[in-house]
Amino acid sequence: MSQQTSGLAIETAGLVKTFGDTRAVDGVDLAVPTGTVYGVLGPNGAGKTTTVKMLATLLRPDAGQAHVFGHDVVREADEVRGRVSLTGQYASVDEDLTGTENLVLLARLLGHGKKNARERAAQLLEAFGLTEAAGKQVKNYSGGMRRRIDIAASILNTPDLLFLDEPTTGLDPRSRNQVWEIVRAVVAQGTTVLLTTQYLDEADQLASRIAVIDRGRVIAEGTKGELKASVGAGSVHLRLRDAEQRTEAADVLRRTLDAHVQPEPDPVALTARLGTAASDDTAAEQAARALGELARAGITVDNFSLGQPSLDEVFLALTGHDTQAPKDEVAA
Ligand SMILES: Nc1ncnc2c1ncn2[C@@H]1O[C@H](COP(=O)(O)OP(=O)(O)O)[C@@H](O)[C@H]1O
Ligand SMILES: [Mg+2]
């Protein structure tokens, strides 16, 4: 199971961690290819951080196995630690030190010489858009700046595998975009990234493969396309010339397609979510047939588009609840 033979950065089988009565991680199997961003997507309390901590050798699994670049996280913890870095909800930067002081100190702890440490710090601060803030104490940083310095601190030595545990939770959209750019840059340099997130669009933006995790279990795994395809073939969006024809258009779509049709707030707009079961036809073939039927019924379509389902729809379909719903509420 070495990196060379399997090509996997992470491989787990039946990983379990319990806290009292809580099965925080309940038999997780993962296979993370090297050189990519792998997304672990799940709501609060799903078991993401516990999984990451076991992989980063900070928590010992109760059952199952985990290998990082072929090394067992329990028996070969030192080898694993030598190749991974962790950032996220608990970072090692000191609030009272400046950005530069933090990075220089950490670089020195990692064995860089004085000059080298200062150069690496300056280089990362620049790359992460923190040059102006370099001389300020970290406690005065904004949330976005703080997240960026956390990531900078974790890649002082370029790790083979970087764990990013909810790196953008609570950030404004602009700061999120900055973090996304950084993640892309890190991967472009050859680092494998395991990214946990509660945000469907974040996994969609960054990850090549995604494991959807809920209550300690992987409930779906695959490429984005595979996950979406497992839920539905896609959606057809229509805009009609005449709002008065909308009811009739919805009837035609329901008749022609295996689809859930719903009106949009815009009085001329309609969305039909295509099912997977009833037809072997592709979404495009179904859509073409529907357009033909609409034309035959004398309904004028001004605008038409065919889209894949969103990851939001994927999560809802897989779990029966959305990502925001607290567990208790769902169980009740
Ligand atoms: N140290 C701990 N002691 C007790 N329960 C914990 C501990 N850490 C996590 N848990 C519980 O395990 C579950 C999974 O938590 P966590 O891995 O932090 O989820 P996530 O990171 O996806 O939000 C939650 O129900 C959480 O309350
Ligand atoms: Mg967490």
GROMACS .gro file of C-alpha atoms and ligand atoms in nm:
model
  360
    1MET     CA    1   0.000   0.000   0.000
    2SER     CA    2   0.286   0.238  -0.067
    3GLN     CA    3   0.239   0.569  -0.243
    4GLN     CA    4   0.416   0.434  -0.550
    5THR     CA    5   0.192   0.132  -0.594
    6SER     CA    6  -0.144   0.272  -0.491
    7GLY     CA    7  -0.112   0.638  -0.593
    8LEU     CA    8  -0.313   0.721  -0.286
    9ALA     CA    9  -0.227   0.992  -0.036
   10ILE     CA   10  -0.483   0.860   0.210
   11GLU     CA   11  -0.646   0.523   0.239
   12THR     CA   12  -0.877   0.433   0.526
   13ALA     CA   13  -1.088   0.128   0.597
   14GLY     CA   14  -1.359   0.109   0.860
   15LEU     CA   15  -1.223   0.399   1.060
   16VAL     CA   16  -1.407   0.447   1.390
   17LYS     CA   17  -1.384   0.695   1.677
   18THR     CA   18  -1.631   0.714   1.961
   19PHE     CA   19  -1.665   0.967   2.241
   20GLY     CA   20  -1.880   0.807   2.510
   21ASP     CA   21  -2.207   0.728   2.336
   22THR     CA   22  -2.126   0.936   2.030
   23ARG     CA   23  -1.993   0.750   1.729
   24ALA     CA   24  -1.823   1.059   1.589
   25VAL     CA   25  -1.667   0.856   1.307
   26ASP     CA   26  -1.857   0.539   1.231
   27GLY     CA   27  -1.672   0.323   0.980
   28VAL     CA   28  -1.523   0.562   0.727
   29ASP     CA   29  -1.357   0.434   0.408
   30LEU     CA   30  -1.164   0.689   0.206
   31ALA     CA   31  -0.928   0.671  -0.089
   32VAL     CA   32  -0.767   1.004  -0.168
   33PRO     CA   33  -0.558   1.025  -0.487
   34THR     CA   34  -0.231   1.219  -0.467
   35GLY     CA   35  -0.199   1.562  -0.620
   36THR     CA   36  -0.562   1.666  -0.597
   37VAL     CA   37  -0.802   1.846  -0.367
   38TYR     CA   38  -1.028   1.591  -0.201
   39GLY     CA   39  -1.340   1.735  -0.044
   40VAL     CA   40  -1.501   1.599   0.271
   41LEU     CA   41  -1.839   1.764   0.273
   42GLY     CA   42  -2.075   1.752   0.565
   43PRO     CA   43  -2.270   1.959   0.815
   44ASN     CA   44  -2.160   2.058   1.163
   45GLY     CA   45  -2.102   1.753   1.380
   46ALA     CA   46  -2.071   1.511   1.086
   47GLY     CA   47  -1.730   1.385   1.204
   48LYS     CA   48  -1.502   1.583   0.973
   49THR     CA   49  -1.260   1.719   1.233
   50THR     CA   50  -1.241   1.386   1.416
   51THR     CA   51  -1.150   1.213   1.088
   52VAL     CA   52  -0.884   1.472   1.008
   53LYS     CA   53  -0.736   1.446   1.358
   54MET     CA   54  -0.699   1.070   1.323
   55LEU     CA   55  -0.534   1.108   0.983
   56ALA     CA   56  -0.299   1.373   1.119
   57THR     CA   57  -0.207   1.139   1.411
   58LEU     CA   58  -0.360   1.369   1.674
   59LEU     CA   59  -0.626   1.116   1.774
   60ARG     CA   60  -0.597   0.739   1.789
   61PRO     CA   61  -0.867   0.545   1.602
   62ASP     CA   62  -1.078   0.301   1.805
   63ALA     CA   63  -1.110   0.065   1.510
   64GLY     CA   64  -1.022   0.040   1.145
   65GLN     CA   65  -0.711   0.142   0.958
   66ALA     CA   66  -0.569   0.454   0.804
   67HIS     CA   67  -0.263   0.492   0.587
   68VAL     CA   68  -0.107   0.817   0.474
   69PHE     CA   69   0.131   0.770   0.180
   70GLY     CA   70   0.132   0.404   0.273
   71HIS     CA   71   0.224   0.465   0.639
   72ASP     CA   72  -0.002   0.344   0.917
   73VAL     CA   73  -0.116   0.647   1.118
   74VAL     CA   74  -0.079   0.458   1.447
   75ARG     CA   75   0.225   0.236   1.398
   76GLU     CA   76   0.417   0.476   1.175
   77ALA     CA   77   0.295   0.805   1.317
   78ASP     CA   78   0.637   0.973   1.288
   79GLU     CA   79   0.661   0.902   0.915
   80VAL     CA   80   0.310   1.040   0.870
   81ARG     CA   81   0.387   1.354   1.072
   82GLY     CA   82   0.691   1.417   0.856
   83ARG     CA   83   0.478   1.450   0.546
   84VAL     CA   84   0.158   1.623   0.656
   85SER     CA   85   0.053   1.962   0.778
   86LEU     CA   86  -0.269   2.072   0.939
   87THR     CA   87  -0.448   2.401   0.942
   88GLY     CA   88  -0.797   2.510   1.025
   89GLN     CA   89  -0.991   2.545   1.341
   90TYR     CA   90  -0.685   2.527   1.567
   91ALA     CA   91  -0.377   2.701   1.434
   92SER     CA   92  -0.038   2.747   1.580
   93VAL     CA   93   0.004   3.119   1.526
   94ASP     CA   94   0.049   3.341   1.831
   95GLU     CA   95  -0.200   3.627   1.854
   96ASP     CA   96   0.047   3.862   2.022
   97LEU     CA   97   0.315   3.827   1.758
   98THR     CA   98   0.312   4.000   1.422
   99GLY     CA   99   0.261   3.812   1.099
  100THR     CA  100   0.631   3.823   1.022
  101GLU     CA  101   0.733   3.724   1.376
  102ASN     CA  102   0.500   3.424   1.367
  103LEU     CA  103   0.622   3.292   1.036
  104VAL     CA  104   0.991   3.352   1.115
  105LEU     CA  105   0.956   3.181   1.452
  106LEU     CA  106   0.778   2.879   1.305
  107ALA     CA  107   1.029   2.856   1.020
  108ARG     CA  108   1.313   2.860   1.275
  109LEU     CA  109   1.138   2.582   1.471
  110LEU     CA  110   1.125   2.384   1.148
  111GLY     CA  111   1.501   2.418   1.118
  112HIS     CA  112   1.539   2.704   0.872
  113GLY     CA  113   1.840   2.933   0.924
  114LYS     CA  114   1.773   3.295   1.023
  115LYS     CA  115   1.812   3.445   0.677
  116ASN     CA  116   1.620   3.165   0.512
  117ALA     CA  117   1.337   3.191   0.765
  118ARG     CA  118   1.301   3.564   0.700
  119GLU     CA  119   1.301   3.510   0.325
  120ARG     CA  120   1.041   3.234   0.339
  121ALA     CA  121   0.821   3.444   0.571
  122ALA     CA  122   0.837   3.746   0.341
  123GLN     CA  123   0.768   3.530   0.037
  124LEU     CA  124   0.456   3.375   0.191
  125LEU     CA  125   0.325   3.703   0.331
  126GLU     CA  126   0.357   3.851  -0.015
  127ALA     CA  127   0.195   3.553  -0.186
  128PHE     CA  128  -0.097   3.565   0.058
  129GLY     CA  129  -0.151   3.940   0.026
  130LEU     CA  130  -0.034   4.008   0.380
  131THR     CA  131   0.271   4.225   0.315
  132GLU     CA  132   0.100   4.537   0.449
  133ALA     CA  133  -0.017   4.355   0.761
  134ALA     CA  134   0.316   4.181   0.816
  135GLY     CA  135   0.418   4.416   1.098
  136LYS     CA  136   0.083   4.404   1.281
  137GLN     CA  137  -0.004   4.173   1.568
  138VAL     CA  138  -0.219   3.884   1.449
  139LYS     CA  139  -0.489   3.969   1.705
  140ASN     CA  140  -0.564   4.276   1.494
  141TYR     CA  141  -0.613   4.076   1.175
  142SER     CA  142  -0.953   4.035   1.010
  143GLY     CA  143  -1.103   3.686   0.989
  144GLY     CA  144  -0.986   3.648   0.631
  145MET     CA  145  -0.631   3.762   0.709
  146ARG     CA  146  -0.620   3.528   1.006
  147ARG     CA  147  -0.721   3.231   0.792
  148ARG     CA  148  -0.455   3.321   0.537
  149ILE     CA  149  -0.176   3.345   0.792
  150ASP     CA  150  -0.289   3.011   0.937
  151ILE     CA  151  -0.249   2.849   0.597
  152ALA     CA  152   0.083   3.026   0.537
  153ALA     CA  153   0.209   2.890   0.869
  154SER     CA  154   0.112   2.538   0.769
  155ILE     CA  155   0.300   2.542   0.439
  156LEU     CA  156   0.632   2.697   0.552
  157ASN     CA  157   0.777   2.364   0.455
  158THR     CA  158   0.578   2.250   0.154
  159PRO     CA  159   0.394   1.944   0.289
  160ASP     CA  160   0.305   1.643   0.074
  161LEU     CA  161  -0.041   1.646   0.228
  162LEU     CA  162  -0.220   1.946   0.373
  163PHE     CA  163  -0.532   1.916   0.587
  164LEU     CA  164  -0.754   2.221   0.559
  165ASP     CA  165  -1.031   2.187   0.814
  166GLU     CA  166  -1.312   2.425   0.722
  167PRO     CA  167  -1.071   2.694   0.605
  168THR     CA  168  -1.343   2.938   0.503
  169THR     CA  169  -1.615   2.887   0.764
  170GLY     CA  170  -1.740   3.228   0.873
  171LEU     CA  171  -1.553   3.423   0.609
  172ASP     CA  172  -1.708   3.686   0.385
  173PRO     CA  173  -1.727   3.599   0.012
  174ARG     CA  174  -1.421   3.803  -0.082
  175SER     CA  175  -1.202   3.640   0.182
  176ARG     CA  176  -1.334   3.301   0.080
  177ASN     CA  177  -1.224   3.367  -0.275
  178GLN     CA  178  -0.877   3.461  -0.154
  179VAL     CA  179  -0.849   3.136   0.040
  180TRP     CA  180  -0.971   2.941  -0.263
  181GLU     CA  181  -0.698   3.099  -0.475
  182ILE     CA  182  -0.442   2.996  -0.215
  183VAL     CA  183  -0.570   2.638  -0.211
  184ARG     CA  184  -0.541   2.624  -0.590
  185ALA     CA  185  -0.186   2.757  -0.571
  186VAL     CA  186  -0.089   2.503  -0.305
  187VAL     CA  187  -0.218   2.213  -0.516
  188ALA     CA  188  -0.046   2.349  -0.826
  189GLN     CA  189   0.282   2.304  -0.638
  190GLY     CA  190   0.215   1.934  -0.596
  191THR     CA  191   0.063   1.919  -0.248
  192THR     CA  192  -0.238   1.694  -0.196
  193VAL     CA  193  -0.514   1.874  -0.004
  194LEU     CA  194  -0.782   1.718   0.211
  195LEU     CA  195  -1.038   1.992   0.251
  196THR     CA  196  -1.331   1.968   0.486
  197THR     CA  197  -1.621   2.200   0.429
  198GLN     CA  198  -1.983   2.265   0.510
  199TYR     CA  199  -2.018   2.458   0.186
  200LEU     CA  200  -2.142   2.275  -0.116
  201ASP     CA  201  -2.020   2.537  -0.357
  202GLU     CA  202  -1.675   2.527  -0.200
  203ALA     CA  203  -1.640   2.154  -0.264
  204ASP     CA  204  -1.777   2.215  -0.612
  205GLN     CA  205  -1.520   2.490  -0.676
  206LEU     CA  206  -1.212   2.318  -0.541
  207ALA     CA  207  -1.240   1.942  -0.510
  208SER     CA  208  -1.187   1.677  -0.778
  209ARG     CA  209  -1.355   1.410  -0.572
  210ILE     CA  210  -1.594   1.451  -0.283
  211ALA     CA  211  -1.698   1.231   0.007
  212VAL     CA  212  -2.030   1.339   0.154
  213ILE     CA  213  -2.025   1.263   0.526
  214ASP     CA  214  -2.319   1.265   0.765
  215ARG     CA  215  -2.328   1.140   1.124
  216GLY     CA  216  -1.990   0.971   1.102
  217ARG     CA  217  -2.057   0.786   0.778
  218VAL     CA  218  -1.967   0.840   0.415
  219ILE     CA  219  -2.305   0.848   0.245
  220ALA     CA  220  -2.177   0.916  -0.105
  221GLU     CA  221  -1.843   0.937  -0.280
  222GLY     CA  222  -1.727   1.021  -0.626
  223THR     CA  223  -1.640   1.292  -0.871
  224LYS     CA  224  -1.871   1.592  -0.872
  225GLY     CA  225  -2.028   1.464  -1.191
  226GLU     CA  226  -2.090   1.120  -1.044
  227LEU     CA  227  -2.247   1.261  -0.730
  228LYS     CA  228  -2.476   1.483  -0.927
  229ALA     CA  229  -2.565   1.204  -1.169
  230SER     CA  230  -2.659   0.978  -0.878
  231VAL     CA  231  -2.927   1.222  -0.775
  232GLY     CA  232  -3.080   1.335  -1.098
  233ALA     CA  233  -3.004   1.389  -1.462
  234GLY     CA  234  -3.020   1.765  -1.442
  235SER     CA  235  -3.258   2.054  -1.464
  236VAL     CA  236  -3.426   2.224  -1.756
  237HIS     CA  237  -3.483   2.596  -1.713
  238LEU     CA  238  -3.735   2.768  -1.936
  239ARG     CA  239  -3.851   3.123  -1.991
  240LEU     CA  240  -4.175   3.164  -2.179
  241ARG     CA  241  -4.285   3.451  -2.398
  242ASP     CA  242  -4.622   3.465  -2.225
  243ALA     CA  243  -4.682   3.418  -1.850
  244GLU     CA  244  -5.037   3.300  -1.921
  245GLN     CA  245  -4.904   2.988  -2.089
  246ARG     CA  246  -4.706   2.879  -1.786
  247THR     CA  247  -4.962   2.639  -1.638
  248GLU     CA  248  -5.008   2.468  -1.970
  249ALA     CA  249  -4.631   2.452  -2.024
  250ALA     CA  250  -4.588   2.286  -1.683
  251ASP     CA  251  -4.851   2.026  -1.780
  252VAL     CA  252  -4.672   1.952  -2.107
  253LEU     CA  253  -4.340   1.909  -1.925
  254ARG     CA  254  -4.491   1.676  -1.666
  255ARG     CA  255  -4.651   1.472  -1.941
  256THR     CA  256  -4.339   1.450  -2.155
  257LEU     CA  257  -4.066   1.412  -1.895
  258ASP     CA  258  -3.996   1.217  -1.582
  259ALA     CA  259  -3.962   1.548  -1.409
  260HIS     CA  260  -4.054   1.747  -1.105
  261VAL     CA  261  -4.176   2.079  -1.241
  262GLN     CA  262  -4.187   2.393  -1.037
  263PRO     CA  263  -4.269   2.755  -1.116
  264GLU     CA  264  -4.005   3.018  -1.040
  265PRO     CA  265  -4.070   3.355  -0.873
  266ASP     CA  266  -4.033   3.510  -1.218
  267PRO     CA  267  -4.384   3.462  -1.370
  268VAL     CA  268  -4.252   3.344  -1.708
  269ALA     CA  269  -3.991   3.102  -1.567
  270LEU     CA  270  -4.016   2.728  -1.502
  271THR     CA  271  -3.771   2.466  -1.380
  272ALA     CA  272  -3.809   2.095  -1.450
  273ARG     CA  273  -3.586   1.865  -1.248
  274LEU     CA  274  -3.525   1.552  -1.449
  275GLY     CA  275  -3.545   1.218  -1.275
  276THR     CA  276  -3.314   0.923  -1.333
  277ALA     CA  277  -3.550   0.631  -1.330
  278ALA     CA  278  -3.800   0.642  -1.612
  279SER     CA  279  -3.582   0.711  -1.911
  280ASP     CA  280  -3.259   0.593  -2.068
  281ASP     CA  281  -3.248   0.915  -2.267
  282THR     CA  282  -2.987   1.173  -2.177
  283ALA     CA  283  -3.100   1.500  -2.022
  284ALA     CA  284  -3.038   1.669  -2.358
  285GLU     CA  285  -3.259   1.418  -2.542
  286GLN     CA  286  -3.536   1.460  -2.288
  287ALA     CA  287  -3.509   1.838  -2.311
  288ALA     CA  288  -3.524   1.827  -2.691
  289ARG     CA  289  -3.838   1.615  -2.677
  290ALA     CA  290  -3.997   1.855  -2.430
  291LEU     CA  291  -3.921   2.154  -2.653
  292GLY     CA  292  -4.084   1.977  -2.943
  293GLU     CA  293  -4.398   1.909  -2.742
  294LEU     CA  294  -4.412   2.270  -2.622
  295ALA     CA  295  -4.388   2.396  -2.979
  296ARG     CA  296  -4.664   2.157  -3.088
  297ALA     CA  297  -4.883   2.296  -2.809
  298GLY     CA  298  -4.825   2.647  -2.941
  299ILE     CA  299  -4.618   2.761  -2.642
  300THR     CA  300  -4.339   3.003  -2.726
  301VAL     CA  301  -4.014   2.950  -2.537
  302ASP     CA  302  -3.792   3.257  -2.525
  303ASN     CA  303  -3.503   3.108  -2.339
  304PHE     CA  304  -3.392   2.764  -2.250
  305SER     CA  305  -3.102   2.611  -2.058
  306LEU     CA  306  -2.998   2.272  -1.933
  307GLY     CA  307  -2.807   2.254  -1.605
  308GLN     CA  308  -2.668   1.991  -1.373
  309PRO     CA  309  -2.819   1.960  -1.026
  310SER     CA  310  -2.648   2.164  -0.756
  311LEU     CA  311  -2.463   1.998  -0.471
  312ASP     CA  312  -2.737   2.136  -0.245
  313GLU     CA  313  -2.984   1.915  -0.423
  314VAL     CA  314  -2.740   1.625  -0.390
  315PHE     CA  315  -2.716   1.659  -0.015
  316LEU     CA  316  -3.088   1.694   0.031
  317ALA     CA  317  -3.158   1.390  -0.184
  318LEU     CA  318  -2.898   1.177  -0.005
  319THR     CA  319  -2.978   1.264   0.354
  320GLY     CA  320  -3.335   1.386   0.350
  321HIS     CA  321  -3.223   1.701   0.528
  322ASP     CA  322  -3.031   2.008   0.426
  323THR     CA  323  -2.687   2.091   0.553
  324GLN     CA  324  -2.810   2.350   0.801
  325ALA     CA  325  -3.061   2.135   0.987
  326PRO     CA  326  -2.949   2.046   1.339
  327LYS     CA  327  -2.940   1.670   1.399
  328ASP     CA  328  -3.200   1.672   1.676
  329GLU     CA  329  -3.451   1.856   1.465
  330VAL     CA  330  -3.418   1.596   1.191
  331ALA     CA  331  -3.442   1.299   1.425
  332ALA     CA  332  -3.753   1.437   1.592
  333LIG     N1  333  -1.352   1.553   2.225
  333LIG     C1  334  -1.479   1.521   2.209
  333LIG     N2  335  -1.553   1.474   2.312
  333LIG     C2  336  -1.683   1.441   2.296
  333LIG     N3  337  -1.749   1.450   2.180
  333LIG     C3  338  -1.682   1.495   2.072
  333LIG     C4  339  -1.544   1.533   2.081
  333LIG     N4  340  -1.504   1.575   1.958
  333LIG     C5  341  -1.612   1.562   1.878
  333LIG     N5  342  -1.718   1.516   1.945
  333LIG     C6  343  -1.851   1.486   1.888
  333LIG     O1  344  -1.831   1.404   1.775
  333LIG     C7  345  -1.918   1.442   1.669
  333LIG     C8  346  -1.836   1.477   1.547
  333LIG     O2  347  -1.763   1.596   1.575
  333LIG     P1  348  -1.662   1.662   1.474
  333LIG     O3  349  -1.569   1.559   1.423
  333LIG     O4  350  -1.602   1.780   1.541
  333LIG     O5  351  -1.760   1.707   1.357
  333LIG     P2  352  -1.740   1.819   1.243
  333LIG     O6  353  -1.594   1.855   1.240
  333LIG     O7  354  -1.787   1.753   1.118
  333LIG     O8  355  -1.825   1.935   1.281
  333LIG     C9  356  -2.002   1.556   1.722
  333LIG     O9  357  -2.124   1.501   1.769
  333LIG    C10  358  -1.920   1.611   1.835
  333LIG    O10  359  -2.002   1.669   1.932
  334MG      MG  360  -1.505   2.040   1.255
   0.00000   0.00000   0.00000
